[in-house]
Amino acid sequence: MVTIAFVDRVGSGLWTSVSVLYFTFVSHLDLAEIGTLVAVAGTIGIAGAPLAGRFADRLPLTRLLIAVQITRALASLALLTTDRYALLLAFCAVGGLGDRAGNVLTKLYAARVAGADRVRYQAVHRTAANAGWALGGLAAAAALALGSTGAYRALLIGDALSFLGCALLTLRCGEPPSPSRTVRTSKGPKAQAEPTNPWRDRTYLAFVATETVLFLDDAVFKIGLPLWIAHSTQAPHGLAPLLMVLNNVMVVALQVPLARLGATTAAARALLLPLSALFALGGLTLALSATGGTVTATLLLIASAITFTVAEMLHATVSWELSVALAPDTAQGSYLGVHGLAQSAQRSVGPLAVTLAIAAGPLGWTVYGTTIALTCLVQHRLLRDRLTGPPLSVPPITVSEH
């Protein structure tokens, strides 16, 4: 599954960074049409996480993963067949559903196969994904140097082929044990424990709500830093892509070592306290970067990028461990599907939140960082009583790393 993550993200790196350009120069859409397409497809894609989680408690996980990857490949290839707006919107929506579904299913696979070592497994998985994304992005940049319609189409075909490759690799993976399917088999298909519906679990829903806020840091690198550097600081504009590279390199180098800090449920919850301080510091350094000259602004922006990257890695560990620890064994898929809504919702809320922070100037970034920091403390308090029981564990099994 680690190899699959790498191949998947190579394809995503090929396409995501040029998708807007493809719709502009190949499909000939205007700016408003592209914005609407991305927004609507993204909104529809949110449903992919809970749907995948629900099916994963009832069907073999590897078969679902294969079906999702094939669906994503077909949705990508379908974009090559038309310039009609309605069809492009439909195909992008299907791709978005598959993307969010795939994220939940791979996370659930890790939970079932890695057992007590699930945090490290997820860290290795995330490292491989980031490395793949970087490689795909570099290949896309090289292809764009050609500036031709054929280059754009080749990148889209490469994206589709990566999904087909993932489907083939998944065929070599063993099916992990599923407590939910075991219970249903032994007690009958209608057997359902009362407390295993995540939509009735108020603590878990509150946890997901706080997670949506904590995931807002994702928009800092994708939208916040480039716009802030260009419009509000004395730093050179070329610093923005370099900070993205810094973020990626740090994640690849440090995600696995830092995951050890949250290897248990108690340790993961405890990390919320230093994580709070990191988010506050990141917002403050961004705010101060608007008050100095070129050198000062550059140094503060680098410091902020480092701070937010460390926070991103620690939150990935915390989020991964707590989302699984809070889920009953017999409904892991359904619970993780609901948790997936947090990251999906952030994709819609994040750009708006960052834009508002930039519009408000230095004070906006201070409020931005402080809000996320306070949410860390709220989450820490929210889970105090829920996590006093024994940690969740799933017996590990031997399975192909592919």
mmCIF file of C-alpha atoms in Angstrom, residues 39 72 165 173 176 186 253 304 324 390:
data_model
loop_
_atom_site.group_PDB
_atom_site.id
_atom_site.type_symbol
_atom_site.label_atom_id
_atom_site.label_comp_id
_atom_site.label_asym_id
_atom_site.label_seq_id
_atom_site.Cartn_x
_atom_site.Cartn_y
_atom_site.Cartn_z
ATOM 1 C CA ALA A 39 -16.319 24.468 -6.515
ATOM 2 C CA ARG A 72 -10.890 7.588 -11.034
ATOM 3 C CA GLY A 165 -1.386 1.065 -11.909
ATOM 4 C CA CYS A 173 -2.456 -6.878 -1.446
ATOM 5 C CA PRO A 176 -7.049 -7.242 6.065
ATOM 6 C CA SER A 186 -21.550 -14.308 12.986
ATOM 7 C CA ALA A 253 12.437 13.822 5.860
ATOM 8 C CA SER A 304 6.557 30.667 9.526
ATOM 9 C CA VAL A 324 -9.086 5.599 14.779
ATOM 10 C CA PRO A 390 -7.883 0.966 26.715
#
